Amino acid sequence: MTTRENFKDAAGEGRVDLKVAWYGEQIGTLHYNNGEMTWSREDTQAALLFRFPDEDDMPAFLKNLQPEGWLRGALGSPSQISYLRSGIRYLSNITIAEDESFSKNRDPDQLTSRLKDHTDGGVWFSGSYLGPRADSINNDIEKEVAERAKFHGTPRMSGMQMKMPVALDSEGQIHHAMGGSFTHILKFGGTEEWRASELLEWMGLQLAGEAGLDVPAHALVNVGESAPPALLVERFDVPQSADDQQRYLIQDMCTAARIKQEKSDINGLYKFSLSMEKVAKLFKEKVHDDNDPDALQKDLENLYRKAVSSWAIRDGDMHLKNISFLKVQNPGEDDFTSTRLSPTYDTLNTSIFHEFGDDEAHHGALTINGKKNKLKVSDFVKFGTESCGLSKDRSLDIFQDIIEKTANRAVEIGANIPNSSAEGCPKCDYMVCRAVTDIVDRAKECTGEMARKYEREMTFSADVSEWDNVYPEKKDKNHRRYRKIGQDPLVSKF
């Protein structure tokens, strides 16, 4: 079987036995026989680390690898078994193949170059991009990325957005990750209003960093004069250098809670099935670090930061697959040395993708204090004190610090938008400005409660006040009116 063998559908085939391995060590076999699927675990140390429940069907971590959104369409909406059979390499150096020698005979993915060494001003990738481009000769990046996704050797990633597994080599060149290490993820903007998605996600990662959260190295990439900026993100679930002998495993909250996506759940509702309080409870059950006795309290505080930051930027997509543990095993150890909250990923303002008046635009993904909408400062204080082990004052200190810093930094970005291609994304500036306005509005929402109930005065930069006065037009004193993208006269300003 060659690494360039295109995607195959297993439907109608007889028996298929797929060997599942982690860092080359087999953990089990997935048996498929005329529509019936069973799972058998290997008696290996790696298999013990995965701690499968006593079940015969597909484990949660395998079931949750199935494609979503753009990738599912690119591969032709495959069944679970045909999708798993089509790909060989997955995140965290998990491999699936009919021939177990493939996993045993390959080097694991590991970083060979650091993105920070090839980033200009903390914003733009300064190396060489050798992937699909959108210019006067070829203007269809999506078609080319989709074709590459069908190659049997292309590493697989779940998620809704168009993305491509790439490698950043020691010379600062980005190329498609086919045979060598898969070190970085390149995410592309979508169509219509989604063209600005990766510029907005870059902003989301910047704001998460302001909130005190760990974020992976990231940079915007110019992928052609006819395309919006793409986003390059460094992987944190692989060895960080050739000398790093640790083994890494990323585990999202769906897998940690053993929640599987069922065939009938075509809208992915399983990702929204827990509250933030229950996520905190999972942390109390799972988080540990042999080298840090305070790991649990630190990660609970960071979970609280993550909840506040997500609300501050109006990220309505912080669901269970966008919160993960990063598990690390040292060489020779019988168990994971640590299970900690992973760096933040997939965070952006989502309210701007809804029309004005759409109540869902203001919803969070997971409930806090039983609510997804109309949250108050008191809801976060309750979550911080009752679920995350914080004092009332500490909860308020963190909340105030994040809200102030998020608004201040958002306005800085809005005043200096890194849009490399007015032709490729003429509405990107407008979308970013809308997102900034949403963030400023949210910050202003809580000033009254902070003063009235907690006797705390919120302090923002002069630029935040100026932004609030200038952009965009107001429906009345308290509301912004956003028209459908492409119909708003404000677009003509940019």
Coordinates of C-alpha atoms in Angstrom, one line a residue, residues 199-445:
L199 CA -7.6 36.5 11.0
L200 CA -10.2 36.4 13.8
E201 CA -8.7 33.3 15.3
W202 CA -5.3 34.9 15.3
M203 CA -6.9 37.7 17.3
G204 CA -8.5 35.2 19.6
L205 CA -5.2 33.6 20.4
Q206 CA -3.7 37.0 21.0
L207 CA -6.5 37.8 23.4
A208 CA -6.2 34.4 25.2
G209 CA -2.6 35.2 25.8
E210 CA -3.6 38.5 27.4
A211 CA -5.9 36.5 29.6
G212 CA -2.9 34.7 31.1
L213 CA -3.6 31.5 29.2
D214 CA -0.9 29.4 27.5
V215 CA -1.2 29.6 23.7
P216 CA 0.8 27.8 21.0
A217 CA 3.1 29.7 18.7
H218 CA 1.1 31.1 15.9
A219 CA 1.5 33.4 12.9
L220 CA -0.5 34.7 9.9
V221 CA 0.6 33.4 6.5
N222 CA 0.2 35.2 3.2
V223 CA -1.2 32.5 0.8
G224 CA -1.7 34.7 -2.2
E225 CA -3.0 38.0 -3.5
S226 CA -6.5 36.6 -3.9
A227 CA -6.8 34.9 -0.5
P228 CA -7.4 36.1 3.1
P229 CA -4.6 35.4 5.6
A230 CA -4.2 31.8 6.7
L231 CA -3.2 30.9 10.3
L232 CA -0.2 28.7 11.1
V233 CA -0.3 27.0 14.5
E234 CA 2.6 25.0 16.1
R235 CA 1.7 21.6 17.5
F236 CA 2.1 21.1 21.2
D237 CA 1.1 17.4 21.2
V238 CA 4.4 16.1 19.8
P239 CA 8.1 16.1 21.0
Q240 CA 9.3 19.6 20.9
S241 CA 12.8 18.8 19.6
A242 CA 14.9 15.8 18.5
D243 CA 16.2 15.5 22.0
D244 CA 12.7 15.4 23.6
Q245 CA 12.1 11.8 24.5
Q246 CA 8.7 12.4 26.1
R247 CA 5.5 11.0 24.6
Y248 CA 2.5 13.3 24.3
L249 CA -1.2 12.6 24.1
I250 CA -4.0 15.2 23.6
Q251 CA -7.3 14.2 25.0
D252 CA -10.4 16.4 24.6
M253 CA -13.2 16.6 27.1
C254 CA -15.4 14.3 25.0
T255 CA -12.9 11.6 25.2
A256 CA -12.0 12.2 28.9
A257 CA -15.8 12.0 29.7
R258 CA -16.2 9.0 27.3
I259 CA -18.8 10.8 25.3
K260 CA -19.1 9.4 21.8
Q261 CA -20.7 10.9 18.7
E262 CA -23.5 8.7 17.5
K263 CA -24.5 8.3 13.9
S264 CA -27.8 10.1 14.6
D265 CA -26.1 13.2 16.0
I266 CA -25.5 14.9 12.6
N267 CA -25.2 18.3 14.3
G268 CA -22.5 17.4 16.7
L269 CA -24.6 18.1 19.8
Y270 CA -22.5 15.7 21.9
K271 CA -19.9 18.4 22.0
F272 CA -22.2 20.6 24.0
S273 CA -23.5 18.0 26.5
L274 CA -21.7 19.0 29.7
S275 CA -21.7 22.2 31.8
M276 CA -18.6 24.0 32.8
E277 CA -19.2 22.8 36.3
K278 CA -19.0 19.2 35.1
V279 CA -15.8 20.0 33.2
A280 CA -14.3 21.3 36.4
K281 CA -15.3 18.1 38.1
L282 CA -13.4 16.2 35.3
F283 CA -10.4 18.3 36.1
K284 CA -10.6 17.2 39.8
E285 CA -10.7 13.6 38.7
K286 CA -8.0 13.7 36.0
V287 CA -5.4 16.5 36.5
H288 CA -2.1 15.6 38.1
D289 CA 1.6 16.3 37.7
D290 CA 4.3 14.4 39.5
N291 CA 6.5 17.5 39.4
D292 CA 4.0 20.0 40.6
P293 CA 1.8 19.4 43.7
D294 CA -0.2 22.5 42.9
A295 CA -1.1 21.3 39.4
L296 CA -4.8 20.9 40.0
Q297 CA -5.4 24.3 41.6
K298 CA -3.4 26.0 38.8
D299 CA -5.4 24.2 36.1
L300 CA -8.7 25.0 37.8
E301 CA -7.8 28.6 37.9
N302 CA -6.8 28.4 34.2
L303 CA -10.1 26.7 33.4
Y304 CA -11.8 29.7 35.1
R305 CA -9.6 32.1 33.0
K306 CA -10.6 30.2 29.9
A307 CA -14.3 30.6 30.7
V308 CA -14.0 34.3 31.3
S309 CA -11.8 34.9 28.3
S310 CA -14.2 33.0 26.0
W311 CA -17.1 35.1 27.3
A312 CA -15.1 38.3 27.0
I313 CA -14.4 37.7 23.3
R314 CA -17.9 36.2 22.6
D315 CA -16.5 32.8 21.6
G316 CA -19.6 30.7 21.2
D317 CA -17.6 27.7 20.1
M318 CA -15.8 26.7 23.3
H319 CA -17.3 23.2 23.3
L320 CA -16.0 19.9 24.7
K321 CA -13.6 19.3 21.8
N322 CA -12.1 22.7 22.2
I323 CA -11.0 22.0 25.8
S324 CA -8.3 19.4 26.2
F325 CA -5.9 17.7 28.5
L326 CA -2.3 17.3 27.4
K327 CA -0.9 14.1 28.9
V328 CA 2.9 13.5 29.0
Q329 CA 4.8 10.3 29.6
N330 CA 8.5 10.2 30.5
P331 CA 10.7 7.5 29.1
G332 CA 10.5 4.3 31.2
E333 CA 7.5 5.4 33.3
D334 CA 4.6 3.1 33.7
D335 CA 2.0 6.0 33.8
F336 CA 1.6 9.5 32.5
T337 CA 3.8 11.9 34.4
S338 CA 1.3 14.7 34.0
T339 CA -2.2 15.4 32.8
R340 CA -2.7 19.1 32.5
L341 CA -4.9 21.6 30.7
S342 CA -3.6 22.0 27.2
P343 CA -2.7 25.3 25.5
T344 CA -5.7 27.2 24.1
Y345 CA -6.7 26.6 20.5
D346 CA -9.7 27.3 18.2
T347 CA -10.8 30.4 19.9
L348 CA -12.4 33.4 18.1
N349 CA -15.3 35.8 18.2
T350 CA -18.3 34.0 16.7
S351 CA -21.1 36.5 17.4
I352 CA -20.3 38.4 14.2
F353 CA -21.3 35.4 12.1
H354 CA -24.9 35.9 13.1
E355 CA -27.3 38.6 12.0
F356 CA -28.4 41.3 14.4
G357 CA -31.2 40.1 16.7
D358 CA -30.2 36.5 16.5
D359 CA -30.3 35.4 20.1
E360 CA -27.8 32.6 19.4
A361 CA -25.2 35.1 18.6
H362 CA -24.7 35.8 22.3
H363 CA -24.8 32.1 23.5
G364 CA -21.8 30.4 25.0
A365 CA -21.2 26.7 24.1
L366 CA -21.4 25.3 27.6
T367 CA -23.6 26.4 30.4
I368 CA -22.3 28.2 33.5
N369 CA -24.7 28.3 36.4
G370 CA -27.3 26.7 34.2
K371 CA -27.1 29.5 31.5
K372 CA -25.5 30.0 28.1
N373 CA -26.8 33.5 27.7
K374 CA -27.2 36.7 29.7
L375 CA -24.4 35.7 32.1
K376 CA -23.6 38.1 34.9
V377 CA -20.4 38.7 36.9
S378 CA -22.0 36.9 39.8
D379 CA -22.3 33.7 37.6
F380 CA -18.6 33.7 37.1
V381 CA -17.9 34.4 40.7
K382 CA -20.1 31.4 41.6
F383 CA -18.3 29.2 39.1
G384 CA -14.9 30.3 40.4
T385 CA -15.7 29.8 44.1
E386 CA -17.8 26.7 44.0
S387 CA -16.2 24.8 41.1
C388 CA -12.7 26.1 40.7
G389 CA -11.6 26.5 44.3
L390 CA -11.0 30.3 44.1
S391 CA -11.8 32.8 46.7
K392 CA -14.4 35.5 45.9
D393 CA -11.7 38.2 45.7
R394 CA -9.4 36.0 43.5
S395 CA -12.3 35.3 41.2
L396 CA -13.1 39.0 40.9
D397 CA -9.5 40.0 40.4
I398 CA -9.0 37.5 37.6
F399 CA -12.4 38.5 36.0
Q400 CA -11.6 42.2 36.1
D401 CA -8.0 41.8 34.8
I402 CA -9.2 39.7 31.8
I403 CA -12.0 42.0 30.8
E404 CA -9.9 45.1 31.0
K405 CA -6.9 43.6 29.1
T406 CA -9.1 41.9 26.5
A407 CA -10.8 45.2 25.6
N408 CA -7.6 47.2 25.6
R409 CA -5.8 44.7 23.4
A410 CA -8.7 44.2 21.0
V411 CA -8.8 47.9 20.3
E412 CA -5.1 47.9 19.6
I413 CA -5.6 45.1 17.1
G414 CA -8.6 46.9 15.5
A415 CA -6.5 50.0 15.0
N416 CA -3.7 48.0 13.3
I417 CA -5.4 45.2 11.5
P418 CA -2.8 42.8 9.9
N419 CA -4.7 42.2 6.6
S420 CA -2.2 41.5 3.8
S421 CA -4.7 41.4 1.0
A422 CA -7.5 43.8 0.4
E423 CA -8.3 41.9 -2.8
G424 CA -8.3 38.5 -1.0
C425 CA -10.4 39.7 1.9
P426 CA -12.0 43.1 1.3
K427 CA -14.3 42.6 4.2
C428 CA -11.7 41.4 6.7
D429 CA -11.1 44.8 8.2
Y430 CA -14.8 45.3 8.6
M431 CA -15.2 41.9 10.3
V432 CA -12.4 42.6 12.7
C433 CA -13.8 46.0 13.6
R434 CA -17.2 44.4 14.2
A435 CA -15.6 41.8 16.5
V436 CA -13.7 44.5 18.4
T437 CA -17.0 46.4 18.9
D438 CA -18.6 43.3 20.2
I439 CA -15.7 42.8 22.7
V440 CA -15.9 46.5 23.8
D441 CA -19.6 46.2 24.3
R442 CA -19.2 43.1 26.4
A443 CA -16.6 44.8 28.6
K444 CA -19.0 47.7 29.1
E445 CA -21.8 45.3 30.0

